[in-house]
Amino acid sequence: MEALFRIRGGTPLRGDVYINGAKNAALVIMAAAILAEEPVLLEGVPALGDVSTLSALLASLGLTVERLEDGRLRLQTTDRQPVEASPQWVRRMRASFCVLGPLLARRGRAVVSLPGGCRIGDRPIERHLAGLAALGAEISLRQGFVHARATRLRGARVQLAGKAGPSVTGTANVLSAAVLARGETTILGAAAEPEIVDLGRFLIRLGARIDGLGTGTLRIEGVAELGGTVHRVIPDRIEAATLLLAGAITRGTVRVEGMVPGHLDALFAVLRQSGCHLAIGGDWAAVDAPSRPLPVELCAAPYPAFPTDMQPPFTALTTVAAGTSRIGDAVFPDRFLHLAPLGRFGAEIDRQGSRAVVRGVPRLRGTEVRATDLRSAAALVLAALAAEGESVIRGLGHLHRGYADLAGQLRRLGADLHTDGQPVDRQAPAA
């Protein structure tokens, strides 16, 4: 039976909740473990569908992936021969494409299926391929696969910025390849997201030489080989933001612990504009929302601006604002699949080109909806928490890809939420 949430909304959420490790950091770090000559132990890896998918892919590429207790994952290469990443896994999520750079650098050859993932707009891979070609790789596309070959990569100047800003997964692929290239590589237009910084720190622990993490320019001095390490994955800033928004949309008081507040400065700024009261500590943040939020204008953009992954959940908050909000997304201008299902809750939203115009209503009403992607699923859960009456949320396979235990976390905050069935991953299977 397909999994679903039954949520009876209208209750302010209150209490404390702890955050899991960051999905987007864990995935690129797991892919980079291909580079390691010795075992890698990752701590704080969330139990997610995407982590399971990438674990299966890495196992097919000759790595032993062992899930230990307390969120630890042990990875070790036992067979260096496989170089083909099957579409059975890569087409299920885009992050799997990040094995391309490590395979090429470590094994001299890579055959990787074109990526899949959530349908949220154009996400080209040209910058990945151009960056690897600049490092000396021979690249070709044949029948839905990227074929890459290089006896030994060489350092180069690589430009990764595109019209929508830096490529996060492109930065992960090129950075992971450059650490084993001969000589110095300079990556211009590099992504500065915390997840890329965490990947860089992991690579440095393996023995890589990298300067400029957290900036748009990375300098890498290639080394002959990398060892092993123990590394703790950073907390998930998107999960933290989702739970803070759950407090805001229900006019509650929620404290999120075990996070890095500095990763969410852009969200905090917009929450303050919306009239929410915030308290922030060294590893926690709390929101207090005694009344309807005020309308805001925002446009999601690359870090450190407002994150695109928080655009759908924040749009849910604006549906109950006391006025009209305008929401844009410069990263994925077509990321608005959540607007129609939000309308089923009684939200008043118009799509005007590359932005949504949201006229806040005093209250939402319960309904039944189906999620179409990971972050739209979170937006619909938030709307259900605020709505009067019962709501049913389907398509939870998407939600399980990015949230380890959102239902349990919300219940601990007082949400009237019940689950039926088992998560179903509706991502496209292999062709």
XYZ file of C-alpha atoms in Angstrom:
431
model
C 0.000 0.000 0.000
C 1.276 3.454 -0.910
C 2.421 5.560 2.036
C 0.485 8.671 2.967
C 0.252 11.233 5.735
C -3.042 12.066 7.429
C -2.676 15.432 9.094
C -5.260 17.278 11.151
C -3.991 20.828 11.103
C -4.634 24.045 12.969
C -2.560 23.196 16.061
C 0.431 25.433 16.908
C 3.594 23.341 17.071
C 5.729 23.731 20.178
C 8.899 22.158 21.502
C 12.472 21.180 20.659
C 13.676 18.992 17.809
C 17.097 17.760 16.646
C 18.477 17.775 13.109
C 19.920 14.908 11.063
C 23.030 15.013 8.906
C 22.818 16.831 5.572
C 21.598 14.703 2.671
C 23.293 16.843 0.034
C 26.629 16.736 1.853
C 26.460 13.015 2.587
C 25.795 12.106 -1.050
C 28.709 13.983 -2.628
C 31.040 12.782 0.129
C 29.955 9.166 -0.370
C 30.666 9.501 -4.091
C 34.096 10.971 -3.337
C 34.932 7.940 -1.165
C 35.800 6.232 -4.478
C 39.024 8.287 -4.343
C 40.189 6.858 -1.007
C 42.880 4.176 -0.846
C 41.891 3.287 2.721
C 38.573 2.827 4.561
C 36.322 5.830 5.153
C 34.003 6.158 8.154
C 31.252 8.745 7.834
C 29.288 9.832 10.885
C 25.865 11.467 10.951
C 24.696 9.967 7.642
C 20.883 10.202 7.506
C 18.787 7.100 6.816
C 17.261 8.247 3.532
C 16.110 6.759 0.267
C 18.784 8.687 -1.632
C 21.517 7.354 0.660
C 20.285 3.809 0.027
C 20.241 4.429 -3.734
C 23.804 5.753 -3.767
C 24.963 2.924 -1.490
C 23.656 0.415 -4.036
C 25.377 2.256 -6.875
C 28.693 2.355 -5.009
C 28.404 -1.363 -4.242
C 28.035 -2.000 -7.988
C 31.237 0.024 -8.476
C 33.303 -2.191 -6.182
C 32.854 -0.514 -2.787
C 31.752 -2.214 0.382
C 29.162 0.020 2.036
C 28.237 -0.957 5.580
C 25.607 0.823 7.683
C 26.670 0.814 11.352
C 24.812 2.037 14.422
C 24.319 5.707 15.316
C 24.188 6.958 11.724
C 27.662 5.772 10.726
C 28.567 4.486 7.284
C 31.756 2.585 6.485
C 32.984 2.585 2.874
C 35.959 0.763 1.402
C 36.988 -0.059 -2.146
C 37.420 -3.798 -2.641
C 37.310 -3.965 -6.457
C 38.855 -1.211 -8.615
C 37.750 -2.669 -11.947
C 34.127 -1.480 -12.378
C 33.799 1.866 -14.170
C 30.184 1.840 -15.393
C 27.499 3.498 -13.262
C 24.265 1.773 -14.153
C 21.206 3.838 -15.136
C 19.263 1.673 -12.688
C 20.658 3.954 -9.972
C 21.841 7.143 -11.667
C 18.469 7.902 -13.218
C 16.818 7.729 -9.817
C 18.587 10.817 -8.467
C 20.872 13.481 -9.839
C 23.494 13.261 -7.082
C 24.520 9.825 -8.383
C 26.112 11.609 -11.339
C 28.783 12.829 -8.891
C 30.567 9.468 -9.198
C 31.799 10.623 -12.625
C 34.712 12.763 -11.383
C 35.960 10.317 -8.730
C 35.769 7.320 -11.096
C 37.661 9.171 -13.807
C 40.380 10.432 -11.458
C 40.846 7.187 -9.543
C 40.340 4.547 -12.242
C 41.125 6.441 -15.435
C 37.774 5.729 -17.035
C 34.101 6.285 -16.303
C 30.842 5.390 -18.045
C 27.934 7.100 -16.313
C 24.296 7.254 -17.321
C 22.759 10.676 -17.774
C 21.206 11.710 -14.451
C 17.620 11.811 -13.237
C 16.053 13.168 -10.039
C 13.220 15.540 -9.206
C 11.540 17.258 -12.156
C 12.143 20.852 -11.118
C 13.496 22.386 -14.325
C 16.568 22.462 -16.536
C 19.726 21.125 -14.847
C 22.350 20.782 -17.592
C 25.540 18.761 -17.190
C 27.580 20.661 -19.773
C 29.627 22.417 -17.088
C 30.519 19.076 -15.472
C 31.779 17.758 -18.787
C 33.551 20.949 -19.860
C 35.319 21.103 -16.502
C 36.546 17.519 -16.741
C 37.587 18.061 -20.361
C 39.649 21.071 -19.247
C 41.472 18.692 -16.902
C 42.424 16.560 -19.880
C 39.611 14.014 -20.039
C 38.330 12.665 -23.339
C 34.540 13.011 -23.156
C 31.830 11.628 -25.425
C 28.070 11.061 -25.196
C 26.734 7.792 -26.581
C 23.240 6.337 -26.206
C 22.428 8.121 -22.957
C 25.823 7.558 -21.320
C 28.768 9.842 -20.633
C 32.048 8.136 -21.539
C 35.154 9.701 -19.979
C 38.780 8.588 -20.183
C 42.124 9.956 -18.944
C 45.364 8.223 -18.039
C 46.183 11.033 -15.604
C 44.325 14.308 -15.324
C 46.288 17.559 -15.377
C 45.655 20.818 -13.566
C 43.908 23.642 -15.423
C 41.747 26.755 -15.045
C 38.108 25.727 -15.017
C 35.081 28.035 -15.225
C 31.901 26.584 -13.698
C 29.557 29.570 -13.416
C 26.532 29.565 -15.705
C 23.527 31.791 -16.276
C 21.882 30.521 -13.070
C 25.106 30.794 -11.058
C 27.592 28.136 -9.951
C 26.824 24.452 -10.440
C 26.822 22.649 -7.088
C 27.082 19.109 -8.448
C 29.422 20.357 -11.178
C 31.722 21.772 -8.495
C 31.605 18.446 -6.640
C 32.549 16.483 -9.758
C 35.394 18.757 -10.889
C 36.782 19.280 -7.375
C 36.795 15.532 -6.709
C 38.641 14.913 -9.978
C 41.142 17.764 -9.547
C 42.510 16.509 -6.212
C 44.281 13.678 -8.081
C 45.257 15.724 -11.150
C 48.898 16.502 -11.858
C 49.709 20.122 -10.962
C 47.456 22.995 -9.872
C 43.803 23.486 -10.743
C 41.899 26.737 -10.290
C 38.111 26.466 -10.298
C 36.422 29.779 -11.040
C 32.721 30.236 -10.396
C 32.760 27.433 -7.836
C 29.733 26.785 -5.641
C 30.128 28.034 -2.066
C 27.306 26.008 -0.491
C 28.038 24.489 2.940
C 27.698 21.019 1.421
C 30.552 21.743 -1.004
C 32.637 23.128 1.861
C 31.978 19.903 3.761
C 33.052 17.864 0.742
C 36.255 19.900 0.567
C 36.969 19.331 4.250
C 36.452 15.609 3.753
C 38.887 15.570 0.828
C 41.448 17.493 2.878
C 41.112 14.851 5.598
C 41.949 12.267 2.949
C 45.126 14.222 2.106
C 43.963 16.619 -0.625
C 45.355 20.160 -0.868
C 42.551 22.681 -1.345
C 42.345 26.423 -0.684
C 39.385 28.777 -0.989
C 36.540 26.649 0.369
C 33.423 28.762 0.834
C 34.426 31.194 -1.919
C 33.890 31.276 -5.665
C 37.524 30.398 -6.405
C 39.079 27.071 -5.426
C 42.766 26.234 -5.816
C 43.758 22.594 -5.751
C 47.262 21.172 -5.784
C 46.963 17.620 -7.023
C 48.391 14.707 -5.035
C 49.338 11.181 -6.138
C 46.913 9.370 -3.831
C 44.510 9.819 -0.950
C 44.178 7.818 2.254
C 41.201 7.203 4.541
C 39.557 9.189 7.319
C 36.733 9.601 9.807
C 34.405 12.485 8.980
C 31.146 13.797 10.460
C 28.635 15.145 7.965
C 27.322 18.651 8.659
C 23.722 19.090 9.885
C 21.014 19.436 7.246
C 20.196 23.130 6.858
C 17.135 22.404 4.686
C 15.668 20.064 7.280
C 16.313 22.681 9.962
C 14.632 25.352 7.864
C 11.623 23.126 7.166
C 11.029 22.568 10.873
C 11.403 26.264 11.681
C 8.838 27.013 8.977
C 6.535 24.399 10.502
C 6.587 26.445 13.678
C 6.006 29.682 11.764
C 3.099 28.475 9.617
C 1.247 27.009 12.622
C 1.863 30.156 14.725
C 3.830 28.106 17.210
C 7.182 28.154 18.971
C 9.800 25.701 17.723
C 13.455 25.335 18.692
C 15.755 23.425 16.343
C 18.956 22.027 17.855
C 22.118 20.469 16.456
C 22.239 22.825 13.462
C 24.662 25.449 12.112
C 22.769 28.781 12.320
C 25.216 30.538 10.003
C 24.054 28.293 7.154
C 20.571 29.863 7.296
C 21.277 33.592 7.541
C 19.258 34.287 4.379
C 16.232 32.408 5.738
C 16.464 34.215 9.067
C 16.457 37.584 7.323
C 13.243 36.774 5.448
C 11.583 35.260 8.526
C 12.252 38.494 10.401
C 10.707 40.451 7.526
C 7.642 38.240 7.833
C 7.227 39.260 11.474
C 8.541 36.098 13.135
C 10.570 36.407 16.322
C 13.897 34.561 16.255
C 16.397 33.534 18.906
C 19.728 32.087 17.768
C 22.494 30.311 19.684
C 25.706 28.517 18.868
C 24.062 25.363 17.504
C 20.348 26.139 17.680
C 17.678 28.518 16.474
C 14.120 29.118 17.651
C 11.134 30.739 15.960
C 8.121 32.260 17.682
C 5.207 33.228 15.434
C 2.302 34.633 17.453
C 0.282 35.920 14.478
C -0.160 35.694 10.690
C 3.069 36.350 8.807
C 3.612 39.568 6.892
C 4.007 39.401 3.105
C 7.527 39.270 1.651
C 9.355 39.438 -1.655
C 12.217 37.035 -2.284
C 14.109 35.336 -5.073
C 16.002 32.104 -4.474
C 19.610 32.250 -5.688
C 22.942 30.476 -5.097
C 24.419 30.472 -1.597
C 24.663 32.613 0.488
C 21.332 33.895 -0.870
C 17.974 32.307 -0.096
C 18.234 28.583 -1.018
C 16.176 27.214 -3.889
C 15.390 24.078 -1.861
C 13.544 26.290 0.641
C 11.516 28.158 -1.978
C 8.560 25.687 -2.075
C 8.245 25.373 1.744
C 8.523 29.137 2.188
C 5.878 29.653 -0.482
C 3.590 27.544 1.721
C 4.158 30.009 4.567
C 3.187 32.973 2.402
C -0.187 31.392 1.578
C -1.434 32.479 5.025
C 0.335 35.871 5.091
C -1.593 39.083 5.715
C -0.999 40.458 2.220
C 0.530 39.637 -1.161
C 3.959 38.026 -1.487
C 6.088 37.623 -4.610
C 8.372 34.606 -4.887
C 10.999 34.043 -7.588
C 13.671 31.435 -8.202
C 16.792 32.370 -10.170
C 18.263 28.866 -9.824
C 15.281 26.903 -11.172
C 12.862 29.465 -12.682
C 10.309 26.722 -13.375
C 10.316 25.285 -9.868
C 6.626 25.869 -9.235
C 4.983 22.449 -9.399
C 3.837 22.975 -5.809
C 1.571 25.893 -6.709
C -1.343 23.848 -8.065
C -1.597 21.469 -5.079
C -1.252 24.415 -2.679
C -4.274 25.865 -4.456
C -6.286 22.817 -3.381
C -5.820 23.986 0.198
C -7.504 27.273 -0.748
C -4.299 29.208 -1.402
C -4.617 32.070 -3.899
C -1.566 31.935 -6.180
C -0.903 33.179 -9.699
C 2.135 32.248 -11.775
C 3.492 35.348 -13.500
C 6.438 34.301 -15.624
C 9.359 33.377 -13.387
C 7.640 34.231 -10.117
C 4.603 33.324 -8.052
C 2.272 35.990 -6.706
C 0.706 34.721 -3.486
C -2.271 36.518 -1.962
C -2.411 35.316 1.611
C -5.684 33.977 3.013
C -6.743 33.910 6.680
C -6.863 30.113 6.747
C -6.296 27.049 4.598
C -8.680 24.089 4.445
C -7.815 20.413 4.551
C -7.705 18.495 1.287
C -6.036 15.551 -0.463
C -2.949 16.162 -2.611
C -0.041 14.312 -4.203
C 3.565 15.500 -4.043
C 5.510 15.725 -7.301
C 9.042 16.182 -5.939
C 10.977 16.311 -2.688
C 10.632 19.967 -1.693
C 7.063 20.314 -2.961
C 6.240 17.414 -0.635
C 7.595 19.435 2.298
C 5.537 22.457 1.184
C 2.349 20.402 1.142
C 3.040 18.981 4.600
C 3.471 22.538 5.933
C 0.213 23.632 4.331
C -1.573 20.652 5.883
C -0.218 21.538 9.319
C -1.786 24.996 9.022
C -5.062 23.922 7.398
C -8.360 23.432 9.201
C -9.569 19.852 9.112
C -7.866 16.726 7.819
C -5.477 16.563 4.876
C -4.040 13.546 3.075
C -0.588 13.811 1.486
C 0.391 11.166 -1.069
C 3.610 10.678 -3.031
C 5.721 10.304 0.103
C 8.455 8.422 -1.737
C 9.688 11.882 -2.693
C 9.698 13.037 0.946
C 11.635 9.985 2.125
C 14.421 10.898 -0.299
C 15.318 13.980 1.765
C 13.858 13.735 5.280
C 14.880 10.876 7.553
C 11.976 11.137 10.012
C 9.918 14.244 9.336
C 6.740 12.577 10.642
C 8.388 11.691 13.942
C 9.921 15.142 14.324
C 6.578 16.861 13.707
C 4.763 14.543 16.106
C 7.303 15.398 18.797
C 6.319 19.040 18.253
C 2.652 18.195 18.773
C 1.441 17.630 15.212
C -1.641 15.432 14.762
C -0.046 13.309 12.043
C -0.596 9.660 11.198
C 1.082 7.516 8.550
C -0.328 4.661 6.466
C 1.531 2.270 4.172
C 5.167 2.226 3.129
C 7.175 4.892 1.259
C 7.116 4.378 -2.490
C 9.939 5.909 -4.549
C 8.243 7.121 -7.726
C 11.425 8.213 -9.480
C 11.737 6.837 -12.990
C 13.310 3.361 -13.081
C 16.028 2.369 -15.470
C 15.082 2.478 -19.125
